[in-house]
Each structure stands twice: as structure tokens, then as C-alpha cells.
Coordinates of N, CA and C and ligand atoms in Angstrom, one line a residue:
M1 N 114.6 98.3 87.1 CA 113.9 98.0 85.9 C 114.2 99.0 84.8
S2 N 114.5 98.6 83.6 CA 114.9 99.5 82.5 C 113.7 100.3 82.1
D3 N 113.9 101.5 81.5 CA 112.8 102.3 81.0 C 111.9 101.5 80.1
S4 N 112.5 100.8 79.2 CA 111.6 100.1 78.2 C 110.8 98.9 78.8
A5 N 111.4 98.2 79.8 CA 110.7 97.2 80.5 C 109.5 97.8 81.3
R6 N 109.8 98.9 81.9 CA 108.7 99.6 82.7 C 107.6 100.1 81.8
A7 N 108.0 100.6 80.6 CA 107.0 101.1 79.7 C 106.1 99.9 79.2
Q8 N 106.7 98.8 78.9 CA 105.9 97.6 78.4 C 105.0 97.1 79.6
R9 N 105.6 97.1 80.8 CA 104.8 96.6 81.9 C 103.5 97.5 82.1
D10 N 103.7 98.8 82.0 CA 102.6 99.8 82.1 C 101.6 99.6 81.0
V11 N 102.0 99.3 79.8 CA 101.1 99.1 78.7 C 100.3 97.8 79.0
D12 N 100.9 96.8 79.4 CA 100.2 95.6 79.8 C 99.2 95.8 80.9
H13 N 99.6 96.6 81.9 CA 98.6 96.8 83.0 C 97.4 97.6 82.5
V14 N 97.7 98.6 81.7 CA 96.6 99.4 81.1 C 95.6 98.5 80.3
T15 N 96.2 97.7 79.5 CA 95.3 96.8 78.7 C 94.5 95.9 79.6
Y16 N 95.2 95.3 80.6 CA 94.5 94.4 81.5 C 93.3 95.1 82.2
Y17 N 93.7 96.2 82.9 CA 92.7 96.9 83.8 C 91.7 97.6 83.0
D18 N 92.0 98.1 81.8 CA 90.9 98.7 81.0 C 89.9 97.6 80.6
N19 N 90.3 96.4 80.4 CA 89.4 95.3 80.1 C 88.6 94.8 81.3
E20 N 89.3 94.9 82.5 CA 88.7 94.3 83.7 C 87.9 95.2 84.6
F21 N 87.9 96.5 84.3 CA 87.3 97.4 85.3 C 85.8 97.2 85.6
A22 N 85.1 96.8 84.5 CA 83.6 96.7 84.8 C 83.4 95.5 85.7
E23 N 84.1 94.4 85.6 CA 84.0 93.3 86.5 C 84.4 93.6 87.9
R24 N 85.6 94.4 88.0 CA 86.1 94.8 89.3 C 85.1 95.7 90.0
A25 N 84.5 96.6 89.2 CA 83.6 97.6 89.8 C 82.5 97.0 90.6
V26 N 82.0 95.8 90.3 CA 80.9 95.2 91.0 C 81.3 94.1 92.0
R27 N 82.6 93.9 92.1 CA 83.2 92.9 93.0 C 83.2 93.4 94.4
D28 N 82.6 92.7 95.4 CA 82.6 93.2 96.7 C 84.1 93.3 97.3
L29 N 84.3 94.3 98.1 CA 85.6 94.4 98.7 C 85.6 93.5 100.0
P30 N 86.7 92.9 100.3 CA 86.8 92.1 101.5 C 86.4 92.9 102.8
E31 N 85.7 92.2 103.7 CA 85.2 92.8 104.9 C 86.3 93.5 105.7
Q32 N 87.5 92.8 105.7 CA 88.7 93.4 106.4 C 89.1 94.7 105.9
R33 N 89.1 94.8 104.5 CA 89.5 96.1 104.0 C 88.5 97.2 104.4
V34 N 87.2 96.9 104.3 CA 86.1 97.9 104.6 C 86.3 98.3 106.1
T35 N 86.5 97.3 107.0 CA 86.7 97.6 108.4 C 87.9 98.6 108.6
R36 N 89.0 98.2 108.0 CA 90.2 99.1 108.1 C 90.0 100.5 107.5
R37 N 89.3 100.5 106.4 CA 89.0 101.8 105.8 C 88.2 102.7 106.7
T38 N 87.2 102.1 107.3 CA 86.3 102.9 108.2 C 87.2 103.4 109.4
A39 N 88.1 102.6 109.9 CA 88.9 103.0 111.0 C 89.9 104.1 110.6
Y40 N 90.4 104.0 109.3 CA 91.3 104.9 108.8 C 90.6 106.3 108.6
L41 N 89.4 106.3 108.1 CA 88.7 107.5 107.9 C 88.4 108.2 109.3
E42 N 88.2 107.4 110.3 CA 88.0 107.9 111.7 C 89.3 108.6 112.1
L43 N 90.4 108.0 111.9 CA 91.7 108.6 112.2 C 91.9 109.9 111.5
L44 N 91.5 110.0 110.2 CA 91.6 111.2 109.5 C 90.7 112.3 110.1
R45 N 89.5 111.9 110.5 CA 88.6 112.9 111.1 C 89.2 113.4 112.4
R46 N 89.7 112.5 113.2 CA 90.3 112.9 114.5 C 91.5 113.9 114.3
E47 N 92.2 113.7 113.2 CA 93.4 114.6 112.9 C 92.9 115.8 112.1
R48 N 91.6 115.9 111.8 CA 91.1 117.1 111.0 C 91.7 117.1 109.7
R49 N 91.9 116.0 109.0 CA 92.4 116.0 107.7 C 91.3 116.0 106.7
R50 N 91.5 116.7 105.6 CA 90.4 116.9 104.6 C 90.6 116.2 103.3
S51 N 91.9 116.4 102.7 CA 92.1 115.9 101.4 C 92.8 114.5 101.4
V52 N 92.3 113.6 100.5 CA 92.9 112.3 100.5 C 93.2 112.0 99.0
L53 N 94.5 111.5 98.8 CA 94.9 111.1 97.5 C 94.9 109.6 97.4
E54 N 94.2 109.0 96.4 CA 94.3 107.6 96.2 C 95.2 107.3 95.0
L55 N 96.1 106.4 95.2 CA 97.0 105.9 94.2 C 96.5 104.6 93.7
G56 N 96.2 104.5 92.4 CA 95.6 103.2 91.9 C 94.1 103.1 92.2
A57 N 93.4 104.1 91.7 CA 91.9 104.2 92.1 C 91.1 103.0 91.6
G58 N 91.6 102.4 90.5 CA 90.7 101.4 89.9 C 89.4 102.0 89.5
P59 N 88.3 101.2 89.6 CA 87.0 101.7 89.2 C 86.3 102.6 90.3
G60 N 87.0 102.8 91.4 CA 86.5 103.8 92.4 C 85.8 103.2 93.6
R61 N 86.0 101.9 93.9 CA 85.3 101.3 95.0 C 85.6 101.9 96.3
D62 N 86.9 102.2 96.6 CA 87.3 102.9 97.8 C 87.0 104.4 97.7
G63 N 87.2 104.9 96.5 CA 87.1 106.3 96.2 C 85.6 106.8 96.6
E64 N 84.7 106.0 96.2 CA 83.3 106.4 96.5 C 83.0 106.5 98.0
A65 N 83.6 105.5 98.7 CA 83.4 105.5 100.2 C 84.1 106.7 100.8
I66 N 85.3 107.0 100.3 CA 86.1 108.1 100.9 C 85.4 109.5 100.6
A67 N 85.0 109.7 99.4 CA 84.3 110.9 99.0 C 83.0 110.9 99.7
G68 N 82.3 109.8 99.8 CA 81.0 109.7 100.4 C 81.0 110.0 101.9
A69 N 82.2 109.8 102.5 CA 82.4 110.1 103.9 C 82.7 111.6 104.2
G70 N 82.8 112.4 103.0 CA 82.9 113.8 103.2 C 84.3 114.4 103.0
F71 N 85.3 113.5 102.6 CA 86.6 114.0 102.3 C 86.8 114.5 100.9
D72 N 87.7 115.4 100.7 CA 88.1 115.9 99.4 C 88.9 114.9 98.7
Y73 N 88.3 114.1 97.8 CA 89.0 113.0 97.2 C 89.6 113.3 95.9
T74 N 90.9 112.8 95.7 CA 91.5 112.9 94.3 C 92.1 111.5 94.1
G75 N 91.9 111.0 92.9 CA 92.5 109.7 92.6 C 93.4 109.8 91.4
V76 N 94.3 108.8 91.3 CA 95.1 108.6 90.0 C 95.1 107.1 89.7
D77 N 95.2 106.9 88.4 CA 95.3 105.5 88.0 C 95.9 105.5 86.6
L78 N 96.7 104.5 86.2 CA 97.3 104.4 84.9 C 96.2 104.1 83.8
A79 N 95.1 103.4 84.2 CA 94.2 102.9 83.2 C 93.1 103.9 82.9
P80 N 93.0 104.4 81.6 CA 92.0 105.5 81.3 C 90.6 105.1 81.5
R81 N 90.2 103.8 81.3 CA 88.8 103.5 81.5 C 88.4 103.5 82.9
S82 N 89.3 103.1 83.8 CA 89.0 103.2 85.2 C 88.8 104.6 85.6
V83 N 89.7 105.5 85.1 CA 89.6 106.9 85.4 C 88.3 107.5 84.9
A84 N 87.9 107.1 83.7 CA 86.6 107.6 83.1 C 85.5 107.1 84.0
A85 N 85.5 105.8 84.5 CA 84.5 105.3 85.3 C 84.4 106.1 86.6
C86 N 85.5 106.4 87.2 CA 85.6 107.2 88.5 C 84.9 108.6 88.2
R87 N 85.3 109.2 87.1 CA 84.8 110.5 86.8 C 83.3 110.5 86.6
S88 N 82.8 109.5 86.0 CA 81.4 109.4 85.7 C 80.6 109.2 87.1
S89 N 81.3 108.8 88.1 CA 80.7 108.7 89.4 C 81.0 110.0 90.2
G90 N 81.6 111.0 89.6 CA 81.8 112.2 90.3 C 83.1 112.3 91.0
L91 N 84.0 111.4 90.9 CA 85.2 111.4 91.6 C 86.3 112.1 90.8
E92 N 87.0 113.1 91.4 CA 88.1 113.7 90.7 C 89.2 112.8 90.5
T93 N 89.5 112.4 89.3 CA 90.5 111.3 89.1 C 91.3 111.7 87.8
H94 N 92.6 111.3 87.8 CA 93.5 111.6 86.7 C 94.2 110.4 86.2
V95 N 94.5 110.4 84.9 CA 95.4 109.3 84.4 C 96.9 109.7 84.8
A96 N 97.5 109.0 85.6 CA 98.9 109.3 86.0 C 99.5 108.0 86.7
S97 N 100.9 108.0 86.6 CA 101.6 106.9 87.3 C 102.0 107.4 88.7
V98 N 102.0 106.5 89.6 CA 102.5 106.7 90.9 C 104.0 107.1 90.9
L99 N 104.7 106.8 89.8 CA 106.1 107.2 89.7 C 106.3 108.7 89.3
D100 N 105.2 109.3 88.9 CA 105.3 110.7 88.4 C 104.0 111.4 88.6
L101 N 103.8 111.9 89.8 CA 102.4 112.5 90.1 C 102.3 113.9 89.7
P102 N 101.2 114.3 89.1 CA 101.0 115.7 88.6 C 100.5 116.6 89.6
F103 N 101.1 116.6 90.8 CA 100.7 117.5 91.9 C 101.9 118.2 92.5
P104 N 101.7 119.4 93.0 CA 102.8 120.1 93.7 C 103.1 119.4 95.0
T105 N 104.3 119.6 95.5 CA 104.7 119.1 96.8 C 103.8 119.5 97.9
G106 N 103.4 118.6 98.8 CA 102.6 118.9 99.9 C 101.2 119.2 99.6
S107 N 100.6 118.5 98.6 CA 99.2 118.9 98.2 C 98.1 118.2 99.1
F108 N 98.4 117.1 99.7 CA 97.3 116.3 100.3 C 97.5 116.0 101.8
D109 N 96.4 115.9 102.5 CA 96.5 115.6 103.9 C 96.7 114.1 104.3
A110 N 96.4 113.2 103.3 CA 96.5 111.8 103.6 C 96.5 111.0 102.3
G111 N 97.0 109.8 102.3 CA 97.1 108.9 101.1 C 96.5 107.6 101.4
W112 N 96.1 107.0 100.3 CA 95.4 105.7 100.3 C 95.8 104.9 99.1
T113 N 96.4 103.7 99.2 CA 96.8 102.9 98.0 C 96.6 101.5 98.3
M114 N 95.7 100.8 97.6 CA 95.4 99.4 97.8 C 95.7 98.6 96.5
S115 N 96.4 97.6 96.7 CA 96.8 96.6 95.7 C 97.4 97.2 94.4
T116 N 98.2 98.2 94.6 CA 98.8 99.0 93.5 C 100.3 98.9 93.5
L117 N 100.9 99.1 94.7 CA 102.4 99.1 94.8 C 102.9 97.7 94.5
L118 N 102.1 96.7 94.4 CA 102.5 95.4 94.0 C 102.8 95.3 92.5
H119 N 102.4 96.3 91.8 CA 102.7 96.4 90.4 C 104.0 97.2 90.1
I120 N 104.6 97.6 91.2 CA 105.9 98.4 91.1 C 107.0 97.5 91.5
A121 N 108.0 97.3 90.6 CA 109.2 96.5 90.9 C 110.0 97.0 92.1
N122 N 110.6 96.1 92.8 CA 111.4 96.6 94.0 C 112.4 97.6 93.6
S123 N 112.9 97.5 92.3 CA 113.9 98.5 91.9 C 113.3 99.9 91.7
D124 N 112.0 100.0 91.6 CA 111.3 101.3 91.5 C 110.6 101.7 92.8
L125 N 110.5 100.8 93.8 CA 109.7 101.1 94.9 C 110.1 102.3 95.7
H126 N 111.4 102.5 95.8 CA 111.9 103.7 96.5 C 111.4 105.0 95.8
R127 N 111.5 105.0 94.5 CA 111.1 106.2 93.7 C 109.6 106.4 93.9
A128 N 108.8 105.3 93.8 CA 107.3 105.4 93.9 C 106.9 106.0 95.3
V129 N 107.5 105.4 96.4 CA 107.1 105.9 97.7 C 107.6 107.3 97.9
A130 N 108.8 107.6 97.4 CA 109.3 109.0 97.6 C 108.3 110.0 96.9
E131 N 107.8 109.6 95.7 CA 106.9 110.5 95.0 C 105.6 110.7 95.7
I132 N 105.1 109.6 96.3 CA 103.8 109.7 97.1 C 104.1 110.6 98.3
V133 N 105.2 110.4 99.0 CA 105.5 111.2 100.2 C 105.7 112.6 99.8
R134 N 106.2 112.9 98.6 CA 106.4 114.3 98.2 C 105.1 115.0 98.1
V135 N 104.1 114.4 97.6 CA 102.8 115.1 97.4 C 101.9 115.2 98.6
L136 N 102.3 114.4 99.7 CA 101.6 114.5 100.9 C 102.2 115.6 101.8
R137 N 101.4 116.1 102.7 CA 101.9 117.1 103.7 C 102.8 116.4 104.7
P138 N 103.8 117.0 105.3 CA 104.6 116.4 106.3 C 103.7 115.9 107.5
G139 N 104.0 114.7 108.0 CA 103.2 114.2 109.1 C 101.9 113.4 108.6
A140 N 101.7 113.4 107.3 CA 100.5 112.7 106.8 C 100.5 111.2 106.9
P141 N 99.4 110.6 107.2 CA 99.3 109.1 107.1 C 99.1 108.6 105.7
L142 N 99.7 107.5 105.4 CA 99.5 106.8 104.1 C 99.1 105.4 104.4
A143 N 97.9 105.0 104.0 CA 97.4 103.6 104.1 C 97.8 102.8 102.9
I144 N 98.4 101.6 103.1 CA 98.9 100.8 102.0 C 98.4 99.4 102.2
G145 N 97.8 98.8 101.1 CA 97.4 97.4 101.2 C 98.0 96.7 100.0
L146 N 98.5 95.5 100.3 CA 99.2 94.7 99.2 C 99.1 93.2 99.5
W147 N 99.2 92.4 98.4 CA 99.3 91.0 98.6 C 100.8 90.6 98.9
G148 N 101.0 89.8 100.0 CA 102.3 89.4 100.4 C 102.4 87.9 100.6
D149 N 103.6 87.5 100.9 CA 103.8 86.0 101.2 C 105.0 85.9 102.1
E150 N 105.3 84.7 102.5 CA 106.4 84.5 103.5 C 107.7 84.9 102.8
E151 N 107.9 84.6 101.5 CA 109.1 84.9 100.8 C 108.8 85.9 99.7
S152 N 109.6 86.9 99.5 CA 109.5 87.9 98.5 C 109.8 87.3 97.1
R153 N 109.0 87.7 96.1 CA 109.3 87.3 94.7 C 108.7 88.2 93.7
E154 N 109.3 88.2 92.5 CA 108.7 89.0 91.4 C 108.3 88.1 90.3
E155 N 107.1 88.2 89.8 CA 106.6 87.2 88.8 C 105.5 87.8 88.0
Y156 N 105.1 87.1 87.0 CA 103.9 87.5 86.1 C 102.8 86.6 86.4
W157 N 101.6 87.1 86.6 CA 100.4 86.3 86.8 C 99.6 86.3 85.5
N158 N 99.2 85.1 85.1 CA 98.5 85.0 83.8 C 97.1 84.5 84.1
D159 N 96.1 85.2 83.7 CA 94.7 84.8 83.9 C 94.1 84.0 82.7
G160 N 95.1 83.6 81.8 CA 94.6 82.8 80.6 C 94.3 83.8 79.5
G161 N 94.6 85.0 79.6 CA 94.4 86.0 78.5 C 93.0 86.5 78.5
H162 N 92.2 86.2 79.5 CA 90.8 86.7 79.5 C 90.7 88.2 79.4
F163 N 91.5 88.9 80.3 CA 91.4 90.3 80.3 C 92.6 91.0 79.5
G164 N 93.6 90.2 79.3 CA 94.8 90.8 78.7 C 96.0 90.0 79.0
P165 N 97.2 90.7 78.8 CA 98.5 90.0 79.0 C 98.7 89.8 80.5
P166 N 99.7 88.9 80.8 CA 100.1 88.6 82.2 C 100.5 89.9 82.8
R167 N 100.2 90.0 84.1 CA 100.5 91.2 84.9 C 101.7 91.0 85.8
F168 N 102.6 92.0 85.9 CA 103.8 91.9 86.7 C 103.4 92.1 88.2
F169 N 103.9 91.3 89.1 CA 103.6 91.5 90.5 C 104.9 91.4 91.3
S170 N 105.1 92.3 92.3 CA 106.2 92.2 93.2 C 105.5 91.8 94.6
I171 N 105.7 90.6 95.0 CA 105.1 90.1 96.2 C 106.2 90.1 97.3
R172 N 105.9 90.8 98.4 CA 106.9 91.0 99.4 C 106.6 90.3 100.7
S173 N 107.6 89.9 101.4 CA 107.4 89.4 102.8 C 107.0 90.7 103.6
D174 N 106.4 90.4 104.8 CA 106.1 91.5 105.7 C 107.3 92.3 106.1
Q175 N 108.4 91.5 106.4 CA 109.6 92.1 106.8 C 110.2 93.0 105.7
A176 N 110.2 92.5 104.5 CA 110.8 93.3 103.3 C 110.0 94.6 103.1
L177 N 108.6 94.4 103.2 CA 107.8 95.6 103.0 C 108.0 96.6 104.1
H178 N 108.0 96.2 105.3 CA 108.2 97.1 106.4 C 109.6 97.8 106.4
D179 N 110.6 97.0 106.0 CA 112.0 97.6 105.9 C 112.0 98.6 104.9
A180 N 111.4 98.4 103.7 CA 111.4 99.4 102.6 C 110.6 100.6 103.0
L181 N 109.5 100.5 103.8 CA 108.7 101.7 104.1 C 109.4 102.5 105.2
R182 N 110.1 101.8 106.1 CA 110.7 102.6 107.3 C 111.7 103.6 106.8
R183 N 112.1 103.6 105.6 CA 113.0 104.6 105.1 C 112.3 105.9 104.8
F184 N 110.9 105.8 104.9 CA 110.1 107.0 104.6 C 109.3 107.5 105.7
G185 N 109.4 106.9 106.9 CA 108.6 107.4 108.0 C 108.5 106.2 109.0
S186 N 107.5 106.3 109.9 CA 107.3 105.3 110.9 C 106.1 104.4 110.5
V187 N 106.3 103.1 110.6 CA 105.2 102.2 110.3 C 104.3 102.1 111.6
E188 N 103.2 102.8 111.5 CA 102.3 103.1 112.6 C 101.3 101.9 112.9
Q189 N 100.8 101.3 111.8 CA 99.9 100.2 112.0 C 100.3 99.1 111.0
T190 N 100.2 97.9 111.5 CA 100.3 96.7 110.6 C 99.3 95.7 110.9
A191 N 98.8 95.0 109.9 CA 97.9 93.9 110.1 C 98.0 93.0 108.8
T192 N 97.5 91.8 108.9 CA 97.4 90.9 107.8 C 96.1 90.1 107.9
W193 N 95.6 89.7 106.7 CA 94.5 88.7 106.7 C 94.7 87.7 105.6
P194 N 94.1 86.6 105.8 CA 94.4 85.5 104.8 C 93.9 85.7 103.4
G195 N 94.7 85.1 102.5 CA 94.3 85.2 101.1 C 94.4 83.8 100.4
R196 N 94.6 83.8 99.1 CA 94.7 82.6 98.4 C 96.0 81.8 98.7
G197 N 95.9 80.5 98.9 CA 97.1 79.7 99.1 C 97.9 80.2 100.3
S198 N 99.2 80.4 100.1 CA 100.1 80.8 101.2 C 100.1 82.4 101.3
M199 N 99.3 83.0 100.4 CA 99.4 84.5 100.4 C 98.5 85.1 101.5
H200 N 98.8 86.4 101.8 CA 98.0 87.1 102.7 C 98.0 88.6 102.3
Y201 N 97.0 89.3 102.8 CA 96.9 90.7 102.5 C 97.6 91.5 103.6
Q202 N 98.4 92.4 103.2 CA 99.2 93.2 104.1 C 98.6 94.7 104.2
W203 N 98.4 95.1 105.4 CA 97.9 96.4 105.7 C 98.9 97.2 106.5
V204 N 99.3 98.4 106.0 CA 100.2 99.2 106.8 C 99.7 100.7 106.8
V205 N 99.9 101.4 107.9 CA 99.8 102.8 107.9 C 101.1 103.4 108.1
L206 N 101.7 104.1 107.1 CA 103.0 104.7 107.2 C 102.7 106.2 107.6
R207 N 103.4 106.6 108.6 CA 103.3 108.1 109.0 C 104.6 108.8 108.5
T208 N 104.3 109.7 107.6 CA 105.5 110.4 107.0 C 106.1 111.4 108.1
P209 N 107.4 111.7 107.9 CA 108.0 112.6 108.9 C 107.4 113.9 109.0
A210 N 107.4 114.5 110.3 CA 106.8 115.8 110.5 C 107.5 116.9 109.8
Q211 N 108.7 116.7 109.5 CA 109.5 117.7 108.7 C 110.0 117.1 107.4
R212 N 109.8 117.8 106.3 CA 110.2 117.3 105.0 C 111.7 117.1 105.0
G213 N 112.2 116.0 104.4 CA 113.6 115.7 104.4 C 114.1 114.8 105.5
A214 N 113.3 114.7 106.6 CA 113.6 113.8 107.6 C 113.1 112.4 107.2
G215 N 113.8 111.4 107.5 CA 113.3 110.0 107.3 C 113.9 109.4 106.0
A216 N 113.4 109.9 104.9 CA 113.8 109.2 103.6 C 115.2 109.5 103.2
Ligands
SAM301 C1 94.7 95.4 91.5 S1 94.1 96.9 90.9 C2 93.5 97.8 92.4 C3 92.6 98.9 92.1 C4 91.9 99.4 93.3 N1 92.8 100.0 94.3 C5 91.1 98.3 94.0 O1 91.5 97.8 95.0 O2 90.1 97.9 93.4 C6 95.6 97.8 90.6 C7 95.4 99.2 90.0 O3 96.7 99.8 89.9 C8 96.8 100.6 88.7 N2 98.2 100.8 88.4 C9 99.1 99.9 88.0 N3 100.3 100.5 87.9 C10 100.1 101.8 88.2 C11 101.0 102.9 88.3 N4 102.3 102.8 88.0 N5 100.5 104.1 88.7 C12 99.2 104.2 89.0 N6 98.3 103.2 89.0 C13 98.8 102.0 88.6 C14 96.0 99.7 87.7 O4 95.6 100.4 86.5 C15 94.9 99.2 88.6 O5 93.8 100.0 88.5

């Protein structure tokens, strides 16, 4: 994706999510996500991990649960209103892109990113995952949730202009997603649950290599 196309896509996402955050904030999360989140936080406790970075915090629905469970939570999101909403709930959150994170290498014990890497084109996915892995400590787990389908495709979704311009989505098959992630570590957990039409939600826990530089 060219720099100008990426910049326009980001502007469109900020417009959309800045308009949508209040509605999203009160939307219940699917039971499957909550169940997986609870189990993931248990894994982090067993591994004595303290700090969790969320990529694409949105209005903080997962962030509140992660911080509420006693972890040191930090979130980033492109959309300033979502970040302001998180901050007003007491969550440490910053306006930043997953493609350029404002943290030193090896800052966090674990990562969490739901429904966000689907806004990153396949041509940028390597850069995004490499940047996330950079700011995690070696051996850290990274939980990823995305909308997927049997066939990969990139497209714009239009909600009729209610919240803003059409949003860019990269929908990946399970195989394509797992193949892309395996370049960065081992795919430790996978699961899916049904969504709209032929789509399904993809859950992955990626384990980053125990030594920096191995794997990717
Ligand atoms: C579908 S929402 C999901 C929000 C939250 N994770 C949730 O499940 O409610 C996608 C989020 O990703 C954010 N986003 C889109 N592109 C991003 C990027 N390049 N870096 C960081 N956040 C991004 C959007 O602003 C939006 O808050």
C-alpha cells in the first residue's frame, strides 16, 4: 500500500471510529471473546506476566477488564475520541498506529489485539506484526482476534455513511493468517466462532520467540 493510500485509509478510520465509539462502548462483547479473554488472563497469571499492551483499544471494553483483573494496562488506538474515552475510564492509552509504536523494544509482557489487524493491508501486515513483536518481551504471548472467511479478500465496508466513510478490511482465510503469523513465532492456540454470513471470528495466540531475532 502506498504512503498516500495508507494515510487516507487512516483518516477514514479515525473519522469512522471517532463517530462510532459511543455506540461501540455500550455494545456487549460476544460471549466467546469474554471466555477466551478470561482464559488468556489466567495464562498470563500462570506465567507471572504483569504488563499488557492492547493494539486498537477502541473505547476500552477489553481494556477495562484487563486493568480490572490487576494487570498493568497500556492501550493504543488511532482514533483520538476512543483514546480520550479510555483515559477518562482511567486506562493509560495513547494515540498511535500499530505500524509505529511509541515504546522502546521489549516494553511489555503480553499483547492483545482484537478486530484491528483487519484494518491493515496484507502488504503492511509484516511491518505491523514485526512492530508489535518488537515492543513485546521475547517469549511473550500475543492474543489476536480477527474476522475471517474461507477465501482471503481486501475490500471496503460501507455502513451507508452513518458513522463515516467506508472502512478498509483485509479478511483472511485461517490458513493465510496462520501462515503470515508463523513468520513471527509459534501459533500456540487457534479457535474460530461463527459470525455474519460466511464469516467467522478467528482467535490466535502467537508465542513470540524466546530470543530476539529468532523466528521473524
Ligand atoms: C473494529 S474496532 C475494534 C476496537 C476494539 N478492539 C474492540 O474490539 O472494541 C478497530 C479499532 O482499530 C483502530 N485502528 C485502526 N487502524 C489502526 C492502526 N493502524 N493502529 C492502531 N489502531 C487502529 C480503530 O481506531 C478502532 O478503534
